[in-house]
Amino acid sequence: MIYQHIGGLLQKGIDTKLIEKADQIYVRNQVLALLKLESFPEINTHKTDDTIPNLLEKIITYAVENNVIENVFDDKEILSANIMNCFVARPSVINSTFQKKYELSPEDATDYFYELSKNSNYIQMNRIQKNIHFKSETIYGEMDITINMSKPEKDPEQIKRELELKSDINYPKCLLCIENEGYEGRTAYPARANHRIVEIPLGNESWYLQYSPYVYYNEHSIVLCGEHRNMKIRKESFERLLSFIEKFPHYFIGSNADLPIVGGSILSHDHYQAGRYEFPMTRAKNAFSFQLEKFSNITASVLDWPLSTIRLQSTDIETLVDAADYVLTVWKGYSDEDAAILAFSGDTPHNTITPIARMRDGLFELDLVLRNNRTTDKHPLGIFHPHEDVHHIKKENIGLIEVMGLAVLPARLKDELEEIKKDLLGQPSEVASYHNDWVDQIKMNYGERSSIEEIDAIIEKELGNKFARVLKDAGVFNEKNDYERFIDRLNE
């Protein structure tokens, strides 16, 4: 069967335009070498017809069963990536193709690169399909809810290896460095042999576009700096975000904040996230408009959104950058004891911004989400962080994706919610104790329900409400008066 699986993979490589027919003997021989096979049957008419990820899984199963590799997570990941690397062109070819397609249309360029990243199995579509997705209506509009099931579980031998690992290897410096392109991987460091990036100059610097291996939304991409340096939100950040939108107006782009607690998971490498998706935040209406007096040709408003957000619009990038930089500068030094906001504790800064850029109706648009990472004894994880009473649903940091209205909830919830549903149906169940108050509240609000369809709808709605509360906890302003005091400071 292994030869049929290899034949099927070669055919899929041709069908998806990863390779041409003229490449198949070369690619086949490369794959044979990786599997320690010395020949290929001359008569082999049948080819396994399946998807690329499924064919890879079959081939990896063969490799384990025939002692080509050990049955260990990293060994399987490395071989899988190495096999697909035989099908993927060199970076120079991919960059050249991307640029030629860009000259015809930015959408053609990103379509090409996204399909390549999926077909090469760099984007892990089989694992992503395990995620649970639904939409939930809240007082702020429809929210996107995802229970993240795509992270693969590590086998005991993999865990043992990592515990025994004593390594001082510092290459690549992090998961976002350009040196990851084509890197084979090692124990406790992901395989990237089939990984490719394309250069997207922003300003006078080298920046690069890649797609996330575990996309949370359509064309979920990462725009990363060629230099390994810490994230920093500053004037140049706004310039880069809007420059990217000018190049790719069909995408949005945003940045995590640059401080712990309110920032993303990787603050050690300057990067942004982009994609072709309309988030709930994009559809948020204005709570009220206001005049930014120093920038009379900028349209400014406060969003009706759980996180405290100022939206700026203009046809002129330079003016918009200056206005955003002004808001950032004022906010970084802004304190308001009535709103529990302190800009500094000693020399430690607390205020920063999560910025998001897009094109809308011919206007450049920037959403500036005001963030503060101060902690207290009452809120040791952060004053403007999900509070303890919602930790049973979401305890992790609120990063860019959540800010825009897409909840990424932990995998544990899949089984926990099934137990809650059993309890609501009056069946024997084992509800985690930290969900008890929530379950009691659901019973009080909805009474008895006997239909699983009704229970499913209730749980989805209540998860949306919980997520809206999670976001509200991360908002720095609760009242219109809080906004108005800050706007007054902006207009001094």
PDB file of C-alpha atoms in Angstrom, residues 258-435:
ATOM      1  CA  ASP A 258       3.277  45.311  23.617  1.00  0.00           C
ATOM      2  CA  LEU A 259       2.957  44.839  27.403  1.00  0.00           C
ATOM      3  CA  PRO A 260       2.583  41.638  29.447  1.00  0.00           C
ATOM      4  CA  ILE A 261      -0.958  40.584  30.460  1.00  0.00           C
ATOM      5  CA  VAL A 262      -2.599  42.641  27.691  1.00  0.00           C
ATOM      6  CA  GLY A 263      -0.136  41.548  25.013  1.00  0.00           C
ATOM      7  CA  GLY A 264       0.051  38.413  22.904  1.00  0.00           C
ATOM      8  CA  SER A 265       1.892  35.170  23.517  1.00  0.00           C
ATOM      9  CA  ILE A 266       5.061  36.237  21.665  1.00  0.00           C
ATOM     10  CA  LEU A 267       6.303  39.671  22.696  1.00  0.00           C
ATOM     11  CA  SER A 268       9.930  38.919  21.805  1.00  0.00           C
ATOM     12  CA  HIS A 269       9.448  39.313  18.044  1.00  0.00           C
ATOM     13  CA  ASP A 270       7.881  42.320  16.342  1.00  0.00           C
ATOM     14  CA  HIS A 271       4.939  41.039  14.306  1.00  0.00           C
ATOM     15  CA  TYR A 272       1.330  41.619  13.286  1.00  0.00           C
ATOM     16  CA  GLN A 273      -1.604  39.397  12.369  1.00  0.00           C
ATOM     17  CA  ALA A 274      -3.645  39.868   9.224  1.00  0.00           C
ATOM     18  CA  GLY A 275      -6.230  38.089   7.122  1.00  0.00           C
ATOM     19  CA  ARG A 276      -9.308  38.171   4.960  1.00  0.00           C
ATOM     20  CA  TYR A 277     -12.103  38.065   7.477  1.00  0.00           C
ATOM     21  CA  GLU A 278     -14.766  40.371   8.866  1.00  0.00           C
ATOM     22  CA  PHE A 279     -14.613  40.216  12.646  1.00  0.00           C
ATOM     23  CA  PRO A 280     -17.529  41.194  14.893  1.00  0.00           C
ATOM     24  CA  MET A 281     -15.628  44.347  15.891  1.00  0.00           C
ATOM     25  CA  THR A 282     -15.567  45.465  12.261  1.00  0.00           C
ATOM     26  CA  ARG A 283     -19.368  45.563  12.304  1.00  0.00           C
ATOM     27  CA  ALA A 284     -19.582  47.463  15.628  1.00  0.00           C
ATOM     28  CA  LYS A 285     -21.573  50.689  15.474  1.00  0.00           C
ATOM     29  CA  ASN A 286     -20.466  54.039  16.847  1.00  0.00           C
ATOM     30  CA  ALA A 287     -21.530  54.805  20.404  1.00  0.00           C
ATOM     31  CA  PHE A 288     -20.849  58.473  19.688  1.00  0.00           C
ATOM     32  CA  SER A 289     -18.627  60.663  17.519  1.00  0.00           C
ATOM     33  CA  PHE A 290     -16.293  63.403  18.707  1.00  0.00           C
ATOM     34  CA  GLN A 291     -13.973  66.037  17.305  1.00  0.00           C
ATOM     35  CA  LEU A 292     -10.240  65.480  17.549  1.00  0.00           C
ATOM     36  CA  GLU A 293      -9.423  69.179  17.518  1.00  0.00           C
ATOM     37  CA  LYS A 294      -5.765  68.887  16.532  1.00  0.00           C
ATOM     38  CA  PHE A 295      -6.778  66.843  13.478  1.00  0.00           C
ATOM     39  CA  SER A 296      -9.846  68.472  11.985  1.00  0.00           C
ATOM     40  CA  ASN A 297      -9.870  66.279   8.870  1.00  0.00           C
ATOM     41  CA  ILE A 298      -9.964  63.030  10.897  1.00  0.00           C
ATOM     42  CA  THR A 299     -13.297  61.365  11.635  1.00  0.00           C
ATOM     43  CA  ALA A 300     -13.231  60.094  15.232  1.00  0.00           C
ATOM     44  CA  SER A 301     -15.693  58.021  17.203  1.00  0.00           C
ATOM     45  CA  VAL A 302     -16.042  55.726  20.203  1.00  0.00           C
ATOM     46  CA  LEU A 303     -17.273  52.235  19.363  1.00  0.00           C
ATOM     47  CA  ASP A 304     -20.214  50.471  20.965  1.00  0.00           C
ATOM     48  CA  TRP A 305     -17.905  47.625  21.920  1.00  0.00           C
ATOM     49  CA  PRO A 306     -17.013  45.952  25.244  1.00  0.00           C
ATOM     50  CA  LEU A 307     -13.369  46.994  24.976  1.00  0.00           C
ATOM     51  CA  SER A 308     -12.680  50.725  25.031  1.00  0.00           C
ATOM     52  CA  THR A 309     -12.051  51.567  21.382  1.00  0.00           C
ATOM     53  CA  ILE A 310     -11.508  54.782  19.431  1.00  0.00           C
ATOM     54  CA  ARG A 311     -12.032  54.541  15.665  1.00  0.00           C
ATOM     55  CA  LEU A 312     -10.216  56.977  13.361  1.00  0.00           C
ATOM     56  CA  GLN A 313     -10.870  57.351   9.619  1.00  0.00           C
ATOM     57  CA  SER A 314      -9.230  59.362   6.865  1.00  0.00           C
ATOM     58  CA  THR A 315      -8.323  59.273   3.186  1.00  0.00           C
ATOM     59  CA  ASP A 316      -4.792  60.402   4.068  1.00  0.00           C
ATOM     60  CA  ILE A 317      -2.380  57.896   5.621  1.00  0.00           C
ATOM     61  CA  GLU A 318       0.096  60.470   6.931  1.00  0.00           C
ATOM     62  CA  THR A 319      -2.574  62.419   8.816  1.00  0.00           C
ATOM     63  CA  LEU A 320      -4.070  59.219  10.200  1.00  0.00           C
ATOM     64  CA  VAL A 321      -0.659  58.058  11.436  1.00  0.00           C
ATOM     65  CA  ASP A 322      -0.071  61.401  13.170  1.00  0.00           C
ATOM     66  CA  ALA A 323      -3.491  61.281  14.829  1.00  0.00           C
ATOM     67  CA  ALA A 324      -3.028  57.695  16.022  1.00  0.00           C
ATOM     68  CA  ASP A 325       0.438  58.487  17.360  1.00  0.00           C
ATOM     69  CA  TYR A 326      -1.009  61.470  19.228  1.00  0.00           C
ATOM     70  CA  VAL A 327      -3.727  59.322  20.836  1.00  0.00           C
ATOM     71  CA  LEU A 328      -1.101  56.720  21.802  1.00  0.00           C
ATOM     72  CA  THR A 329       1.226  59.336  23.304  1.00  0.00           C
ATOM     73  CA  VAL A 330      -1.524  60.929  25.388  1.00  0.00           C
ATOM     74  CA  TRP A 331      -2.880  57.543  26.496  1.00  0.00           C
ATOM     75  CA  LYS A 332       0.550  56.277  27.585  1.00  0.00           C
ATOM     76  CA  GLY A 333       0.766  59.134  30.066  1.00  0.00           C
ATOM     77  CA  TYR A 334      -2.904  59.205  31.084  1.00  0.00           C
ATOM     78  CA  SER A 335      -4.081  58.467  34.629  1.00  0.00           C
ATOM     79  CA  ASP A 336      -7.640  58.617  35.942  1.00  0.00           C
ATOM     80  CA  GLU A 337      -8.134  57.383  39.494  1.00  0.00           C
ATOM     81  CA  ASP A 338     -11.920  57.449  39.082  1.00  0.00           C
ATOM     82  CA  ALA A 339     -11.533  54.809  36.361  1.00  0.00           C
ATOM     83  CA  ALA A 340      -8.771  52.904  38.272  1.00  0.00           C
ATOM     84  CA  ILE A 341      -6.259  53.856  35.569  1.00  0.00           C
ATOM     85  CA  LEU A 342      -2.664  54.624  36.501  1.00  0.00           C
ATOM     86  CA  ALA A 343      -0.175  55.164  33.697  1.00  0.00           C
ATOM     87  CA  PHE A 344       2.833  54.097  35.774  1.00  0.00           C
ATOM     88  CA  SER A 345       3.834  52.268  38.923  1.00  0.00           C
ATOM     89  CA  GLY A 346       7.185  53.887  39.544  1.00  0.00           C
ATOM     90  CA  ASP A 347       8.940  53.559  36.184  1.00  0.00           C
ATOM     91  CA  THR A 348       6.798  50.636  35.035  1.00  0.00           C
ATOM     92  CA  PRO A 349       4.367  51.636  32.245  1.00  0.00           C
ATOM     93  CA  HIS A 350       0.806  50.272  32.208  1.00  0.00           C
ATOM     94  CA  ASN A 351      -0.920  51.928  29.235  1.00  0.00           C
ATOM     95  CA  THR A 352      -0.654  50.803  25.631  1.00  0.00           C
ATOM     96  CA  ILE A 353      -2.836  50.195  22.570  1.00  0.00           C
ATOM     97  CA  THR A 354      -4.007  47.253  20.467  1.00  0.00           C
ATOM     98  CA  PRO A 355      -4.303  48.751  16.943  1.00  0.00           C
ATOM     99  CA  ILE A 356      -6.251  47.320  13.984  1.00  0.00           C
ATOM    100  CA  ALA A 357      -6.197  48.720  10.431  1.00  0.00           C
ATOM    101  CA  ARG A 358      -8.481  48.119   7.462  1.00  0.00           C
ATOM    102  CA  MET A 359      -9.903  49.805   4.368  1.00  0.00           C
ATOM    103  CA  ARG A 360     -13.602  50.698   4.418  1.00  0.00           C
ATOM    104  CA  ASP A 361     -15.548  52.484   1.689  1.00  0.00           C
ATOM    105  CA  GLY A 362     -12.417  54.144   0.326  1.00  0.00           C
ATOM    106  CA  LEU A 363     -11.242  55.293   3.770  1.00  0.00           C
ATOM    107  CA  PHE A 364      -8.288  54.092   5.797  1.00  0.00           C
ATOM    108  CA  GLU A 365      -9.569  53.055   9.221  1.00  0.00           C
ATOM    109  CA  LEU A 366      -7.712  52.509  12.508  1.00  0.00           C
ATOM    110  CA  ASP A 367      -9.271  51.042  15.635  1.00  0.00           C
ATOM    111  CA  LEU A 368      -7.264  51.974  18.720  1.00  0.00           C
ATOM    112  CA  VAL A 369      -8.152  49.719  21.648  1.00  0.00           C
ATOM    113  CA  LEU A 370      -7.023  51.267  24.937  1.00  0.00           C
ATOM    114  CA  ARG A 371      -5.288  48.742  27.218  1.00  0.00           C
ATOM    115  CA  ASN A 372      -3.941  48.853  30.786  1.00  0.00           C
ATOM    116  CA  ASN A 373      -2.083  45.975  32.476  1.00  0.00           C
ATOM    117  CA  ARG A 374      -2.028  47.120  36.109  1.00  0.00           C
ATOM    118  CA  THR A 375      -2.602  44.485  38.805  1.00  0.00           C
ATOM    119  CA  THR A 376      -3.846  44.703  42.403  1.00  0.00           C
ATOM    120  CA  ASP A 377      -4.221  42.267  45.295  1.00  0.00           C
ATOM    121  CA  LYS A 378      -7.877  41.927  44.351  1.00  0.00           C
ATOM    122  CA  HIS A 379      -7.036  41.339  40.688  1.00  0.00           C
ATOM    123  CA  PRO A 380      -3.552  39.745  40.647  1.00  0.00           C
ATOM    124  CA  LEU A 381      -3.907  38.741  36.980  1.00  0.00           C
ATOM    125  CA  GLY A 382      -4.910  42.257  35.960  1.00  0.00           C
ATOM    126  CA  ILE A 383      -7.586  44.826  36.749  1.00  0.00           C
ATOM    127  CA  PHE A 384      -8.554  44.937  33.066  1.00  0.00           C
ATOM    128  CA  HIS A 385      -8.314  41.196  32.499  1.00  0.00           C
ATOM    129  CA  PRO A 386     -11.002  38.492  32.696  1.00  0.00           C
ATOM    130  CA  HIS A 387     -12.135  38.502  36.320  1.00  0.00           C
ATOM    131  CA  GLU A 388     -12.168  35.412  38.488  1.00  0.00           C
ATOM    132  CA  ASP A 389     -15.873  34.693  38.044  1.00  0.00           C
ATOM    133  CA  VAL A 390     -15.382  34.061  34.302  1.00  0.00           C
ATOM    134  CA  HIS A 391     -12.161  32.036  34.614  1.00  0.00           C
ATOM    135  CA  HIS A 392     -14.164  28.828  34.328  1.00  0.00           C
ATOM    136  CA  ILE A 393     -14.648  29.817  30.670  1.00  0.00           C
ATOM    137  CA  LYS A 394     -11.657  32.011  29.834  1.00  0.00           C
ATOM    138  CA  LYS A 395      -8.646  32.825  32.016  1.00  0.00           C
ATOM    139  CA  GLU A 396      -6.005  33.489  29.375  1.00  0.00           C
ATOM    140  CA  ASN A 397      -4.839  36.887  28.092  1.00  0.00           C
ATOM    141  CA  ILE A 398      -7.123  38.813  25.760  1.00  0.00           C
ATOM    142  CA  GLY A 399      -5.032  39.194  22.616  1.00  0.00           C
ATOM    143  CA  LEU A 400      -5.729  40.699  19.220  1.00  0.00           C
ATOM    144  CA  ILE A 401      -8.034  37.945  17.960  1.00  0.00           C
ATOM    145  CA  GLU A 402     -10.253  38.065  21.050  1.00  0.00           C
ATOM    146  CA  VAL A 403     -10.223  41.870  21.023  1.00  0.00           C
ATOM    147  CA  MET A 404     -11.859  41.752  17.588  1.00  0.00           C
ATOM    148  CA  GLY A 405     -14.619  39.424  18.799  1.00  0.00           C
ATOM    149  CA  LEU A 406     -13.392  35.892  18.139  1.00  0.00           C
ATOM    150  CA  ALA A 407     -13.213  33.812  21.312  1.00  0.00           C
ATOM    151  CA  VAL A 408     -10.477  31.168  21.367  1.00  0.00           C
ATOM    152  CA  LEU A 409     -11.619  28.961  24.238  1.00  0.00           C
ATOM    153  CA  PRO A 410      -9.632  26.088  25.801  1.00  0.00           C
ATOM    154  CA  ALA A 411     -10.089  22.500  24.623  1.00  0.00           C
ATOM    155  CA  ARG A 412     -11.156  21.337  28.105  1.00  0.00           C
ATOM    156  CA  LEU A 413     -14.541  22.972  27.492  1.00  0.00           C
ATOM    157  CA  LYS A 414     -15.555  20.388  24.884  1.00  0.00           C
ATOM    158  CA  ASP A 415     -15.940  17.595  27.446  1.00  0.00           C
ATOM    159  CA  GLU A 416     -16.970  19.918  30.269  1.00  0.00           C
ATOM    160  CA  LEU A 417     -19.853  21.336  28.244  1.00  0.00           C
ATOM    161  CA  GLU A 418     -21.083  17.825  27.452  1.00  0.00           C
ATOM    162  CA  GLU A 419     -21.323  17.116  31.193  1.00  0.00           C
ATOM    163  CA  ILE A 420     -23.197  20.390  31.711  1.00  0.00           C
ATOM    164  CA  LYS A 421     -25.653  19.457  28.967  1.00  0.00           C
ATOM    165  CA  LYS A 422     -26.269  16.092  30.659  1.00  0.00           C
ATOM    166  CA  ASP A 423     -26.938  17.863  33.941  1.00  0.00           C
ATOM    167  CA  LEU A 424     -29.388  20.287  32.317  1.00  0.00           C
ATOM    168  CA  LEU A 425     -31.209  17.311  30.802  1.00  0.00           C
ATOM    169  CA  GLY A 426     -31.454  15.650  34.229  1.00  0.00           C
ATOM    170  CA  GLN A 427     -29.018  12.887  33.308  1.00  0.00           C
ATOM    171  CA  PRO A 428     -26.139  11.558  35.455  1.00  0.00           C
ATOM    172  CA  SER A 429     -23.198  13.901  35.013  1.00  0.00           C
ATOM    173  CA  GLU A 430     -19.835  15.009  36.389  1.00  0.00           C
ATOM    174  CA  VAL A 431     -19.902  18.799  36.157  1.00  0.00           C
ATOM    175  CA  ALA A 432     -16.624  20.474  37.079  1.00  0.00           C
ATOM    176  CA  SER A 433     -17.116  22.308  40.371  1.00  0.00           C
ATOM    177  CA  TYR A 434     -15.994  25.645  38.939  1.00  0.00           C
ATOM    178  CA  HIS A 435     -18.998  25.574  36.578  1.00  0.00           C
TER     179      HIS A 435
END
